[in-house]
Coordinates of C-alpha atoms in Angstrom, one line a residue:
X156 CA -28.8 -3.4 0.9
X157 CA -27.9 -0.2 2.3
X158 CA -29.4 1.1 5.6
X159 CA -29.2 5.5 6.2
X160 CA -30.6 6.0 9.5
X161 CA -29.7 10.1 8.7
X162 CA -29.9 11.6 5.4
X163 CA -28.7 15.1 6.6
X164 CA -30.9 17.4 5.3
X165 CA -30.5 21.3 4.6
X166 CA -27.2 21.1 2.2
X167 CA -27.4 22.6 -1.7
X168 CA -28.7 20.5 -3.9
X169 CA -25.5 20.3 -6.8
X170 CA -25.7 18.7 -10.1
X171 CA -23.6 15.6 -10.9
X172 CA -22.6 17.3 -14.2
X173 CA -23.4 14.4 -16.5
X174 CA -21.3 12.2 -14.3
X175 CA -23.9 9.9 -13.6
X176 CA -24.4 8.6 -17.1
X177 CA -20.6 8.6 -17.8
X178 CA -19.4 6.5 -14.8
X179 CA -16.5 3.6 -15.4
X180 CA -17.3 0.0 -14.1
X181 CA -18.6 0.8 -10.9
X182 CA -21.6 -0.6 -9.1
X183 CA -23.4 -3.9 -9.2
X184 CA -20.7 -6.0 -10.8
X185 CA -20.3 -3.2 -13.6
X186 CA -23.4 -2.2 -14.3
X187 CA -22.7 1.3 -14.9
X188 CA -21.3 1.2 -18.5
X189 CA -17.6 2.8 -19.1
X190 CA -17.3 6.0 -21.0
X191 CA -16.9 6.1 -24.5
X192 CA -13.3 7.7 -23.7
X193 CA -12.0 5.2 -21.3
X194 CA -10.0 3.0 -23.5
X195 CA -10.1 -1.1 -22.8
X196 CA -6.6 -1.6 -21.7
X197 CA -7.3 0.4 -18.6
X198 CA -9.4 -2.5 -17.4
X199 CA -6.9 -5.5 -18.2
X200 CA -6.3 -7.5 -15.5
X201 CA -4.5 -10.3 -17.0
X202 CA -2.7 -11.2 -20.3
X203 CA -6.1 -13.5 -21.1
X204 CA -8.5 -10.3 -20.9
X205 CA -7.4 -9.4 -24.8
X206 CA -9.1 -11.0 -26.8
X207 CA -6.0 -10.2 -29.8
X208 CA -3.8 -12.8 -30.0
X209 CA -0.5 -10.5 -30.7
X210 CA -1.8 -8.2 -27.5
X211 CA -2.3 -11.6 -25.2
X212 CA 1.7 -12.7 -26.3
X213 CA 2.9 -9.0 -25.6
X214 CA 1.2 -8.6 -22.0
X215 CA 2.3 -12.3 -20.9
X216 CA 5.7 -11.1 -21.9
X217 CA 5.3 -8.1 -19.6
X218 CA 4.0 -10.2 -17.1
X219 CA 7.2 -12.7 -17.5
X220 CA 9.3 -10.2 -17.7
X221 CA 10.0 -9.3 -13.6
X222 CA 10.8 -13.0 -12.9
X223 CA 13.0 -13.6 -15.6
X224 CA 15.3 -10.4 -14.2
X225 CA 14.8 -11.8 -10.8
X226 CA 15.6 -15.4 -11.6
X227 CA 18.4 -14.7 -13.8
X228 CA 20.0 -12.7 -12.1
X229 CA 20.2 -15.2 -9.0
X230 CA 21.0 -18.2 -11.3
X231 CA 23.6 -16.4 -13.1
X232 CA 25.5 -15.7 -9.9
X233 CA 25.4 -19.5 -8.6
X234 CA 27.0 -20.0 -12.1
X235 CA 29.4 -17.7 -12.0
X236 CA 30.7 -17.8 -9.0
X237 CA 31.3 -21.7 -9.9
X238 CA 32.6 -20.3 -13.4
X239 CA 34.2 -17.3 -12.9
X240 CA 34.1 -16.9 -9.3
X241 CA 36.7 -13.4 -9.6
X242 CA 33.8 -12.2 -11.5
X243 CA 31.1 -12.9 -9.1
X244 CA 33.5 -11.2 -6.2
X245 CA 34.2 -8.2 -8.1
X246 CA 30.4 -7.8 -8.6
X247 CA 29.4 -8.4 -5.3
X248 CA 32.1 -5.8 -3.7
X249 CA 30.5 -3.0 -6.5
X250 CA 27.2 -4.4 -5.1
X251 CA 27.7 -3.6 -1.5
X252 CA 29.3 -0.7 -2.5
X253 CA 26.1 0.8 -4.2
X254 CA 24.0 -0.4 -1.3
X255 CA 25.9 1.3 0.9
X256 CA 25.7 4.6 -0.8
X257 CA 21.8 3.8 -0.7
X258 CA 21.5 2.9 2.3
X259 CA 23.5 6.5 3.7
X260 CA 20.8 8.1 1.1
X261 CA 17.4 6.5 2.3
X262 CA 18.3 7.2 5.8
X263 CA 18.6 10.8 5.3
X264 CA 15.5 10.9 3.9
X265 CA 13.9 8.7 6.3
X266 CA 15.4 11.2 9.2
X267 CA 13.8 14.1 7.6
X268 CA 10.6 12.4 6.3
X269 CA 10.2 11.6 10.4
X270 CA 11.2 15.4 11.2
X271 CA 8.5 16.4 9.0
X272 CA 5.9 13.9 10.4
X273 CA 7.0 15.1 14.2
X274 CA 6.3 18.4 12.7
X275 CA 2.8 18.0 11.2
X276 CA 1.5 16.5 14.3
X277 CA 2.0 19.4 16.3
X278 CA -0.1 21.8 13.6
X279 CA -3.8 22.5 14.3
X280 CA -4.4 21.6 10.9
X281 CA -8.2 22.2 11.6
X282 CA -7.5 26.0 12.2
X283 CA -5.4 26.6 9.6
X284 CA -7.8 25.0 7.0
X285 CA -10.9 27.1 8.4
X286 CA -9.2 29.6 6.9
X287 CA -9.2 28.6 3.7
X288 CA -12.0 29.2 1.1
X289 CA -14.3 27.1 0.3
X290 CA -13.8 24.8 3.8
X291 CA -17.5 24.6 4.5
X292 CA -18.2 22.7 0.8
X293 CA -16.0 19.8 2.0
X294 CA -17.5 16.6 2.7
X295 CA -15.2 13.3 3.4
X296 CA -16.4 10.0 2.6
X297 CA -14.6 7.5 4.3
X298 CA -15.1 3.6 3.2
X299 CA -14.3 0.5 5.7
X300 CA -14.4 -2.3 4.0
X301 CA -14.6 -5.3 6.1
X302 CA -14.7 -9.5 5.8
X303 CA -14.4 -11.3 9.5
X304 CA -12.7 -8.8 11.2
X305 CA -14.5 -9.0 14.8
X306 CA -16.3 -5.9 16.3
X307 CA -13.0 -4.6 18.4
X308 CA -11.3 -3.7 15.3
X309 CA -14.0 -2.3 13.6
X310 CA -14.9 -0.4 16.6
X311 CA -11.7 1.3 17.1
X312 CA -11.7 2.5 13.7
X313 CA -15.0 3.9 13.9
X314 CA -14.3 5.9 17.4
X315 CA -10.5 7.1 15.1
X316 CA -12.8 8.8 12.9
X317 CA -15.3 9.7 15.6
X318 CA -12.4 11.2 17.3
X319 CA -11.0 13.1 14.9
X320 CA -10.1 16.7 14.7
X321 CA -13.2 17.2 11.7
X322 CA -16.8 18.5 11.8
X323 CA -18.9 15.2 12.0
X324 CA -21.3 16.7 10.3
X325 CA -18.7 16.6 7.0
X326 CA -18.1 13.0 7.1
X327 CA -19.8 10.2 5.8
X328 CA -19.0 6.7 6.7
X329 CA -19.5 3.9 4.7
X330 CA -18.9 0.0 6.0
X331 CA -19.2 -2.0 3.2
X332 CA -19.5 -5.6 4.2
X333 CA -18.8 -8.8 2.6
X334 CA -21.5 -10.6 2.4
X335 CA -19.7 -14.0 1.9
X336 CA -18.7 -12.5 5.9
X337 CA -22.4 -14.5 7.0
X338 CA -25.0 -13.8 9.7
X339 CA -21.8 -12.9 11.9
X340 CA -20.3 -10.2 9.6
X341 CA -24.3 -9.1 9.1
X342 CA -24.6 -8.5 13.3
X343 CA -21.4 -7.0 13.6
X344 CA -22.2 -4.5 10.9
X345 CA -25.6 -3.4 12.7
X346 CA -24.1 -3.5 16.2
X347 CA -21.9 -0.8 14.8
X348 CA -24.7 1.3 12.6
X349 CA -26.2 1.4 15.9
X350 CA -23.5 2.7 18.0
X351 CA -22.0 5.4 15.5
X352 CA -25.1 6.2 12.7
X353 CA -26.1 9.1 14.7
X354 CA -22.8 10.9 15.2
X355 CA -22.0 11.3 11.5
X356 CA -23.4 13.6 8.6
X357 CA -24.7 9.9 6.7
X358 CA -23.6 6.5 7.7
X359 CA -24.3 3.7 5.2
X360 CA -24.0 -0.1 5.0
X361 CA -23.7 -1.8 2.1
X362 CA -23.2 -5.6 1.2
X363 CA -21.1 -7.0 -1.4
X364 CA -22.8 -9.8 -3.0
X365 CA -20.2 -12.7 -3.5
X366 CA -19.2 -13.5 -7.4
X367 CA -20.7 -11.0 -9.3
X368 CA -18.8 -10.7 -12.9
X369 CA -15.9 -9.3 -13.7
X370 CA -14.3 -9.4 -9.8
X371 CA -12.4 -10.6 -8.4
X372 CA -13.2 -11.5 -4.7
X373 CA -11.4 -8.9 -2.5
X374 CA -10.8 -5.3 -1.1
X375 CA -11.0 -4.0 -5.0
X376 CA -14.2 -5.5 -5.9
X377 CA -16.1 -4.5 -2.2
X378 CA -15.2 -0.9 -2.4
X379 CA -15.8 -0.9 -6.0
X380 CA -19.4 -2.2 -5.2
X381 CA -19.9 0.2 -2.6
X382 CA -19.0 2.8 -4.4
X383 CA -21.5 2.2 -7.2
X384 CA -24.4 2.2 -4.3
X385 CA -23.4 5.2 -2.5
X386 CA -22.8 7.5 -5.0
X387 CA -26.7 7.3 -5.4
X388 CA -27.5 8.2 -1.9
X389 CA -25.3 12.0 -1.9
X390 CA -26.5 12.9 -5.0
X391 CA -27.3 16.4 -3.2
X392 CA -23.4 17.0 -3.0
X393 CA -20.8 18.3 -5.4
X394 CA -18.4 15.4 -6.3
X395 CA -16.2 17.7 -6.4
X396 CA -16.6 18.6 -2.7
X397 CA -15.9 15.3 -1.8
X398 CA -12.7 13.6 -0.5
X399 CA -12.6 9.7 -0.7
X400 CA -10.8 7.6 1.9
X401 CA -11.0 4.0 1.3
X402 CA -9.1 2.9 4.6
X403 CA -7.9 -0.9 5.4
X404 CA -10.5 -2.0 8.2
X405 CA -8.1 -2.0 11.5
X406 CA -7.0 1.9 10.4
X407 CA -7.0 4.3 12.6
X408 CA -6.6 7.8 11.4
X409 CA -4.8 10.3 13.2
X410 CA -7.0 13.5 14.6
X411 CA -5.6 15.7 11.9
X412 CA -5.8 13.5 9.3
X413 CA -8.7 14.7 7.9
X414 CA -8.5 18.6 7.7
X415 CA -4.4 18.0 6.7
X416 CA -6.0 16.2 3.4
X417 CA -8.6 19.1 3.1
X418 CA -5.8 21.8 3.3
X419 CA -3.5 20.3 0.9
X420 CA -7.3 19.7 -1.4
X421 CA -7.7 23.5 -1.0
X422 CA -4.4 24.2 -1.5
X423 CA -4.7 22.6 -4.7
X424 CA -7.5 24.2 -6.2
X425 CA -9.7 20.8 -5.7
X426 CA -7.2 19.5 -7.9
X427 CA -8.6 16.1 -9.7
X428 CA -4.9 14.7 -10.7
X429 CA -3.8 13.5 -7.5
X430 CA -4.1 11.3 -5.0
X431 CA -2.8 12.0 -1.1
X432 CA -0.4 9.1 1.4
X433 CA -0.3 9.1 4.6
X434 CA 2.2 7.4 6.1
X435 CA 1.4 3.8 7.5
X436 CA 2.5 3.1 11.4
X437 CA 1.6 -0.1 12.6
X438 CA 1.0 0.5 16.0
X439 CA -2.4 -0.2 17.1
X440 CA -1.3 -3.7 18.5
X441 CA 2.7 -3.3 18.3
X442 CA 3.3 -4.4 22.0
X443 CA 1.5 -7.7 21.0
X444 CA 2.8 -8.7 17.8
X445 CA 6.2 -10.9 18.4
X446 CA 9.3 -9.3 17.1
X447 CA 9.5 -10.5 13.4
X448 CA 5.9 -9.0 12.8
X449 CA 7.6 -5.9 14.4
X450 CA 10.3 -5.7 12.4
X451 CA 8.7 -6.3 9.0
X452 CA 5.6 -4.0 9.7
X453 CA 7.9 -1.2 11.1
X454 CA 10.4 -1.7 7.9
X455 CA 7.4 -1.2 5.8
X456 CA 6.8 2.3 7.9
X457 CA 10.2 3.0 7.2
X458 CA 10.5 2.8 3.5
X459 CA 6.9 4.3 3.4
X460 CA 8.5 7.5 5.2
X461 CA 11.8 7.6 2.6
X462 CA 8.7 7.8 -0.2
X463 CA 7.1 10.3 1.4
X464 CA 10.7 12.2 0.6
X465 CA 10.9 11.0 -3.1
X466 CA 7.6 12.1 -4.5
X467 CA 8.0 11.2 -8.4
X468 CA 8.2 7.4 -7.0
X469 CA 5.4 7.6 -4.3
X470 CA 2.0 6.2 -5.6
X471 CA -1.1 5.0 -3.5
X472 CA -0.6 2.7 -1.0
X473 CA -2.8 0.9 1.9
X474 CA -5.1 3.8 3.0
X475 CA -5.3 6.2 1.3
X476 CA -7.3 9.5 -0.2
X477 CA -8.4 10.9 -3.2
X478 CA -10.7 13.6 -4.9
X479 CA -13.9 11.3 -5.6
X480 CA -14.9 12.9 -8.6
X481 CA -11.3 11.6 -9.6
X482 CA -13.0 8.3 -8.3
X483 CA -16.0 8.5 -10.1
X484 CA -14.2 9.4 -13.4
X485 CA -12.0 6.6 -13.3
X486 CA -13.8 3.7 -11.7
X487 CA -12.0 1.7 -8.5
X488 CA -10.2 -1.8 -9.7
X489 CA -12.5 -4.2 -9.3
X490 CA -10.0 -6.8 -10.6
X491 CA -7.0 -7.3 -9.4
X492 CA -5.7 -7.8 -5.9
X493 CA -3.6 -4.7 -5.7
X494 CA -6.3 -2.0 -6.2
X495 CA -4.8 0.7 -3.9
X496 CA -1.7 1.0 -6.0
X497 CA -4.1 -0.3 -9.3
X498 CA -6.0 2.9 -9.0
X499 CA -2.7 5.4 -9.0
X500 CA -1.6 3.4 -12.3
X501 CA -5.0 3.5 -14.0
X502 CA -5.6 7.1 -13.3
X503 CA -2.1 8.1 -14.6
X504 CA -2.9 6.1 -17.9
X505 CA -6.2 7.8 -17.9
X506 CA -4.8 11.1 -17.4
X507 CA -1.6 10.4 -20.1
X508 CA 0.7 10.4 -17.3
X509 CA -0.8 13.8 -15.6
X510 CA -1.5 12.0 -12.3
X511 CA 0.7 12.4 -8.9
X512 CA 1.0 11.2 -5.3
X513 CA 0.8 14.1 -2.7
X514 CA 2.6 13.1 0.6
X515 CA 1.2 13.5 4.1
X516 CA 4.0 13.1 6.1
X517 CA 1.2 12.1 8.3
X518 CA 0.5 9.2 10.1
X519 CA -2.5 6.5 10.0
X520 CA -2.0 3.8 12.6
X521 CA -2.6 0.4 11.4
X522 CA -2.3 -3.5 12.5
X523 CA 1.0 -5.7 12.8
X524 CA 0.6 -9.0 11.5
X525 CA -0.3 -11.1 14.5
X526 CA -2.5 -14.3 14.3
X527 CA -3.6 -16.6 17.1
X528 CA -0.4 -18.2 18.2
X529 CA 3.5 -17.7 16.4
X530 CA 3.0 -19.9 13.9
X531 CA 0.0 -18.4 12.7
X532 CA 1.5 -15.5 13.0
X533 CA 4.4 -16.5 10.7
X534 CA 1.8 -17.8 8.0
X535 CA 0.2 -15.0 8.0
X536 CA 2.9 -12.3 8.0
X537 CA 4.6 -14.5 4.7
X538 CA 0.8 -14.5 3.3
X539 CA 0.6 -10.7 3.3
X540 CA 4.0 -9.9 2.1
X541 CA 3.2 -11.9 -1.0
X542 CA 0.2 -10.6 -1.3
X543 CA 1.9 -6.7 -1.3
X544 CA 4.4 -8.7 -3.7
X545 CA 1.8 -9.1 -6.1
X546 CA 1.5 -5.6 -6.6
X547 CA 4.2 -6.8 -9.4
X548 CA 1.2 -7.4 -11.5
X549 CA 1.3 -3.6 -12.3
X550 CA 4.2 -3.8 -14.2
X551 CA 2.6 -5.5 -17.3
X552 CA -0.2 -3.2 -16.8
X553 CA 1.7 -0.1 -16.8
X554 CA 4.3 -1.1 -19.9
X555 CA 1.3 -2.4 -21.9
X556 CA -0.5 0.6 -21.0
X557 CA 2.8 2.9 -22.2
X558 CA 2.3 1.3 -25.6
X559 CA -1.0 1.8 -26.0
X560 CA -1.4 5.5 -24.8
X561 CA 0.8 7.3 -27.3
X562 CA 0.4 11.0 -25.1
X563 CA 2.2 10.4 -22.1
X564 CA 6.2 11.5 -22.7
X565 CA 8.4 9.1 -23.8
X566 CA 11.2 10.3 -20.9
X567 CA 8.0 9.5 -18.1
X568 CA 7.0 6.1 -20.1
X569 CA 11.3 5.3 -19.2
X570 CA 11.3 6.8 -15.7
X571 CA 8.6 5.3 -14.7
X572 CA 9.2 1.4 -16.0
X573 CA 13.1 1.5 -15.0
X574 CA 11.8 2.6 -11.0
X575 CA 8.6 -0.3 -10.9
X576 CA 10.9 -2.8 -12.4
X577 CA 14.4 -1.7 -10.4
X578 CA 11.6 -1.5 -7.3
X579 CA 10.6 -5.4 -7.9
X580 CA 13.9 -6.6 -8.7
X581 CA 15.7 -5.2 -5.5
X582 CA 12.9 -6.4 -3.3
X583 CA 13.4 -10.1 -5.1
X584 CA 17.1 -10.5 -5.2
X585 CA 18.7 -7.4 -3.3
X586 CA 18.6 -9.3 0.6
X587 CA 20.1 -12.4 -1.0
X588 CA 22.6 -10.8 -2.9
X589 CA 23.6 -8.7 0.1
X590 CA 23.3 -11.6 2.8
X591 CA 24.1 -14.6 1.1
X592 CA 26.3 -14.0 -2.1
X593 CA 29.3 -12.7 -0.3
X594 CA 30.6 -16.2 0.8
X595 CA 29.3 -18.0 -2.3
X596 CA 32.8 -17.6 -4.8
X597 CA 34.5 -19.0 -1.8
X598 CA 32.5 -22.1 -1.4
X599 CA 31.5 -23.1 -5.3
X600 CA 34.7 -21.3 -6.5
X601 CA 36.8 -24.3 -5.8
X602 CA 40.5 -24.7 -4.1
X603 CA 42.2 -22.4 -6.7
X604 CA 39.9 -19.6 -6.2
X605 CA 39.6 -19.7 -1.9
X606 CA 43.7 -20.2 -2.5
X607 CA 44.0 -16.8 -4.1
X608 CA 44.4 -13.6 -2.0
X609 CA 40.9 -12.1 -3.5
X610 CA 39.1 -14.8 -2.5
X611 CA 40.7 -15.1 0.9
X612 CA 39.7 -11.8 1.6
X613 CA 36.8 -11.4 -0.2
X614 CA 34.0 -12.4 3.0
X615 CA 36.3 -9.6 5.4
X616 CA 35.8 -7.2 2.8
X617 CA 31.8 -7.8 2.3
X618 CA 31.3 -8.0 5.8
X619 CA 33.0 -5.3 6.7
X620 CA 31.0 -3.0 4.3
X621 CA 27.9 -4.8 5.7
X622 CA 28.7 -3.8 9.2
X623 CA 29.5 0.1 8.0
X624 CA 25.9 -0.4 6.6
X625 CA 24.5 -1.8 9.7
X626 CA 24.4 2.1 10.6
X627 CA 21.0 2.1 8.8
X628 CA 19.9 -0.5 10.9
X629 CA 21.0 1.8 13.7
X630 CA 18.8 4.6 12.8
X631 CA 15.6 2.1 12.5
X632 CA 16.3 0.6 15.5
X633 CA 16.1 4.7 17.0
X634 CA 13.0 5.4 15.2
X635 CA 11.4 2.5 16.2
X636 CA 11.4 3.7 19.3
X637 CA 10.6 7.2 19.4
X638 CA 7.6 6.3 17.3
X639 CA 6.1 3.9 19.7
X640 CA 2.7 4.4 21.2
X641 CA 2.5 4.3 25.1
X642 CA 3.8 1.6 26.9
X643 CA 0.8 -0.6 28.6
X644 CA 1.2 -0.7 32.2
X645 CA 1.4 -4.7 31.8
X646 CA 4.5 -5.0 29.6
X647 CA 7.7 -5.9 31.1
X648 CA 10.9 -4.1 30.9
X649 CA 12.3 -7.0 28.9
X650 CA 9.8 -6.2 26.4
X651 CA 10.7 -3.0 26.1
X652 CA 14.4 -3.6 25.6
X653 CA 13.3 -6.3 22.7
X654 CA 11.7 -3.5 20.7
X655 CA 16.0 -2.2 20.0
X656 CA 17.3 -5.5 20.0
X657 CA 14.7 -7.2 17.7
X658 CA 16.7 -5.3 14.6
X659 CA 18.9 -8.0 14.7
X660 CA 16.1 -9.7 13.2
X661 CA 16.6 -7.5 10.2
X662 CA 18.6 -10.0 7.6
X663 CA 16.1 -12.7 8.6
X664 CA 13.1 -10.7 8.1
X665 CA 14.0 -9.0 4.8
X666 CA 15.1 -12.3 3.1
X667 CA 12.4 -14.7 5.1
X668 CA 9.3 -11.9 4.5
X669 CA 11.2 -10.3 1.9
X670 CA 12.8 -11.7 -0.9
X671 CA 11.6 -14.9 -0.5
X672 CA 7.8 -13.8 -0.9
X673 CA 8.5 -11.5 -3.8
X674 CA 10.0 -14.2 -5.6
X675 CA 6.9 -16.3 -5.0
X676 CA 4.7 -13.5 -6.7
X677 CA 7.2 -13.1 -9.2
X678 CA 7.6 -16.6 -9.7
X679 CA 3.6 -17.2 -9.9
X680 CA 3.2 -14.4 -12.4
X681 CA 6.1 -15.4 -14.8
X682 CA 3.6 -18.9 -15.1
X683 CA 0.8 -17.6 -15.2
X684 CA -0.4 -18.6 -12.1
X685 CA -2.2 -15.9 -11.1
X686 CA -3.1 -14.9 -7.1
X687 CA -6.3 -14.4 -5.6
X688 CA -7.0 -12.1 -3.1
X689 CA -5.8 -13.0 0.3
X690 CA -7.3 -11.1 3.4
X691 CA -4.8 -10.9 6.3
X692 CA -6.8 -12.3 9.6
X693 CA -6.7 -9.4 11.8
X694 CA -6.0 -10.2 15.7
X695 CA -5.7 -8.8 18.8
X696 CA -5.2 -9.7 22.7
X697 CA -7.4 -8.8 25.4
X698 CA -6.0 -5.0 25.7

């Protein structure tokens, strides 16, 4: 069902270039067929999707293969540090001593990736892109896809985008609705096609019908769906003129954001191999969420920013953008539960390894986890940081992938499986290891090993290289604040002061919403027990 109250006439009528019969599983649960070209192992989901036998034993190894690192490596220093307990010490001072090094690294580049944000935000990005040839061809198509999320948050987006520094008559708007959402999801949807149809160039609504084949329920499948459908209703515009945003419902772009991503498209030629982050700051409801749900959600802003500085390891994340005849040649995940970093990986398969992240250093403003009272709130924050976690379920895609596609370099097919894997394994084990493992010699070591000068010394020496460390913590705590939104009249002073203090928080959150969650996903993949898609309940007070 799609309702177009404006179909913006008066734009050249361009040809799809045979797109339209060549389109991958997009649509009505798939029913546009995939190219001959696009090879079947682009479309695995799971090791049960082959049907070959030696292909299924492969991929579960794949998929095995994160959670036997992680769990190893934790069991093996419980057992050693009862066993060889000098071992275990030696390993955890080397440890500390490479995580130290890291953490001086990442915080140079998080210093200069917020320099650079600071810096973008001051640029008329909108008069430097007029500029630029070929401006007036670009259309952005922006997709909301939405579940139970109540009107407010939907709203908000909507009047972002509304708001934004961008010809509304170059951006099309696309809510597409869950139609297991009911009557209630239904009314919220035409409350807002009523308030907002007539200030863009197209405005469309589109409902995903519930268990179709091949999805699996979620984000994926939804924007997949509404994909298929509005792709038919634009057919007078170039593809290739086209910039798709597929934004998390409560996102709230920036003014810029829009002509920044149309400058860099420019810039590029209308490059089709890439893809462009923005940087994800979760302050639309910061001064409500409790501190926890601060401190994770700003953590995540943080090591989105140090990304943002390391390109060759940056891939599509959250909201994001992307040329949409990129989209339309290789079809949105429909499958899995982490499609926006599912899409990076199955373009750069499709494109033998010719596919790259461009980074922003701009800012889309986003939800903290906050539910209805703290310990819905705690649910929920573990819930989503599991769910990210899952994105672990790319690493037997890509590595099955590398075998299979025999054109991308053997050096990039390395690179790129040591960072995923290193990437999963350090957010499994790295907070335990660093918080936990320093005092464990001493206590399963025994007499003779606590008795020993090393093992007397041995928690003065981690914690001491743990409180050098804590300078890392230092400069989060500083950016936290110089990247807050303003202060509501009706929050306290003591409020204000929490928002330094609550990175104390930091070894709880990053072990409690960290580790442990990552090892949960881990855990559930080594065993086959594969996750569904969760949808974190979006929730805000009275503002």
């Amino acid at each position: 069902t799609s309702v177009s109250p404006i179909e913006g006439g008066g734009m050249p009528e361009w040809k799809w270039g045979g797109l339209e019969n060549h389109l991958p599983l997009v649509g009505s649960g798939g029913s546009n067929p995939p190219p001959a070209a696009m090879e079947y192992y682009l479309e695995v989901s799971k090791a049960s999707d082959l049907k070959n036998k030696k292909e299924r034993i492969v991929y579960r190894f794949f998929e095995a293969l994160p959670g036997i690192f992680s769990w190893t490596t934790l069991i093996s220093a419980l057992l050693l540090s009862y066993f060889s307990p000098a071992i275990v010490g030696i390993f955890i001072i080397l440890f500390d001593l490479y995580w130290l090094l890291r953490v001086a690294y990442l915080s140079f580049h998080q210093v200069s990736a917020f320099s650079k944000m600071k810096k973008n935000l001051k640029v008329n990005w909108l008069s430097l892109t007029k500029k630029m040839e070929g401006f007036e061809e670009i259309f952005h198509l922006v997709c909301l896809p939405f579940y139970k999320e109540g009107p407010e948050i939907i709203e908000s987006s909507l009047n972002s985008i509304l708001n934004s520094n961008y010809p509304k008559e170059k951006i099309i708007v696309v809510l597409a609705v869950e139609e297991r959402g009911g009557e209630r999801a239904k009314r919220v949807a035409e409350e807002m096609r009523e308030k907002f149809s007539k200030n863009f160039y197209k405005f469309f609504v589109f409902f995903h019908p519930e268990k179709l084949p091949g999805e699996i329920q979620g984000k994926g499948a939804n924007v997949n769906f509404a994909i298929g459908k509005v792709k038919e209703k634009i057919k007078e515009i170039n593809p290739e003129n086209i910039i798709f945003s597929v934004f998390d419902v409560d996102t709230r772009p920036y003014p810029d954001y829009f002509a920044l991503v149309t400058y860099h498209y420019l810039k590029l030629k209308k490059e089709k191999n890439v893809c462009f982050q923005p940087i994800p700051v979760y302050n639309n409801n910061v001064w409500q969420a409790p501190s926890f749900s601060r401190v994770v959600a700003t953590s995540n802003t943080f090591w989105q920013m140090m990304q943002q500085e390391r390109p060759e390891q940056l891939v599509s994340y959250s909201s994001h953008s992307i040329p949409f005849s990129t989209i339309l040649e290789t079809g949105y995940p429909k499958n899995v539960v982490s499609d926006d970093s599912r899409i990076f990986w199955k373009a750069y398969l499709l494109k033998n390894g010719n596919f790259r992240a461009i980074p922003l250093f701009y800012p889309v403003s986003m939800d903290a986890v906050l539910g209805k009272n703290l310990w819905r709130t705690i649910v929920n924050q573990y819930k989503q940081q599991r769910r990210w976690a899952w994105g672990v379920e790319n690493i037997p895609y890509l590595m099955f992938g590398f075998l299979k596609n025999k054109k991308i370099p053997l050096s990039k097919k390395i690179k790129n499986s040591i960072i995923i894997l290193e990437g999963f394994w350090s957010w499994a084990v790295a907070s335990i290891l660093i918080f936990l493992l320093g005092w464990l010699p001493v206590v399963v070591g025994g007499e003779k090993f606590k008795g020993t000068l090393f093992g007397y010394n041995l928690p003065k020496i981690t914690r001491n290289l743990m409180a050098i460390a804590a300078f890392g913590m230092i400069v989060c705590a500083i950016l936290s604040l110089l990247i807050l939104p303003k202060v509501p009249k009706k929050i306290g002073k003591l409020k204000k002061f929490s928002i330094f203090l609550q990175w104390v928080l930091l070894p709880v959150t990053l072990i409690g919403f960290g580790s442990i969650p990552a090892l949960d996903a881990q855990t559930r993949l080594l065993f086959g027990r594969y996750m569904d898609f969760w949808t974190t309940e979006k929730f805000r007070k009275n503002e």
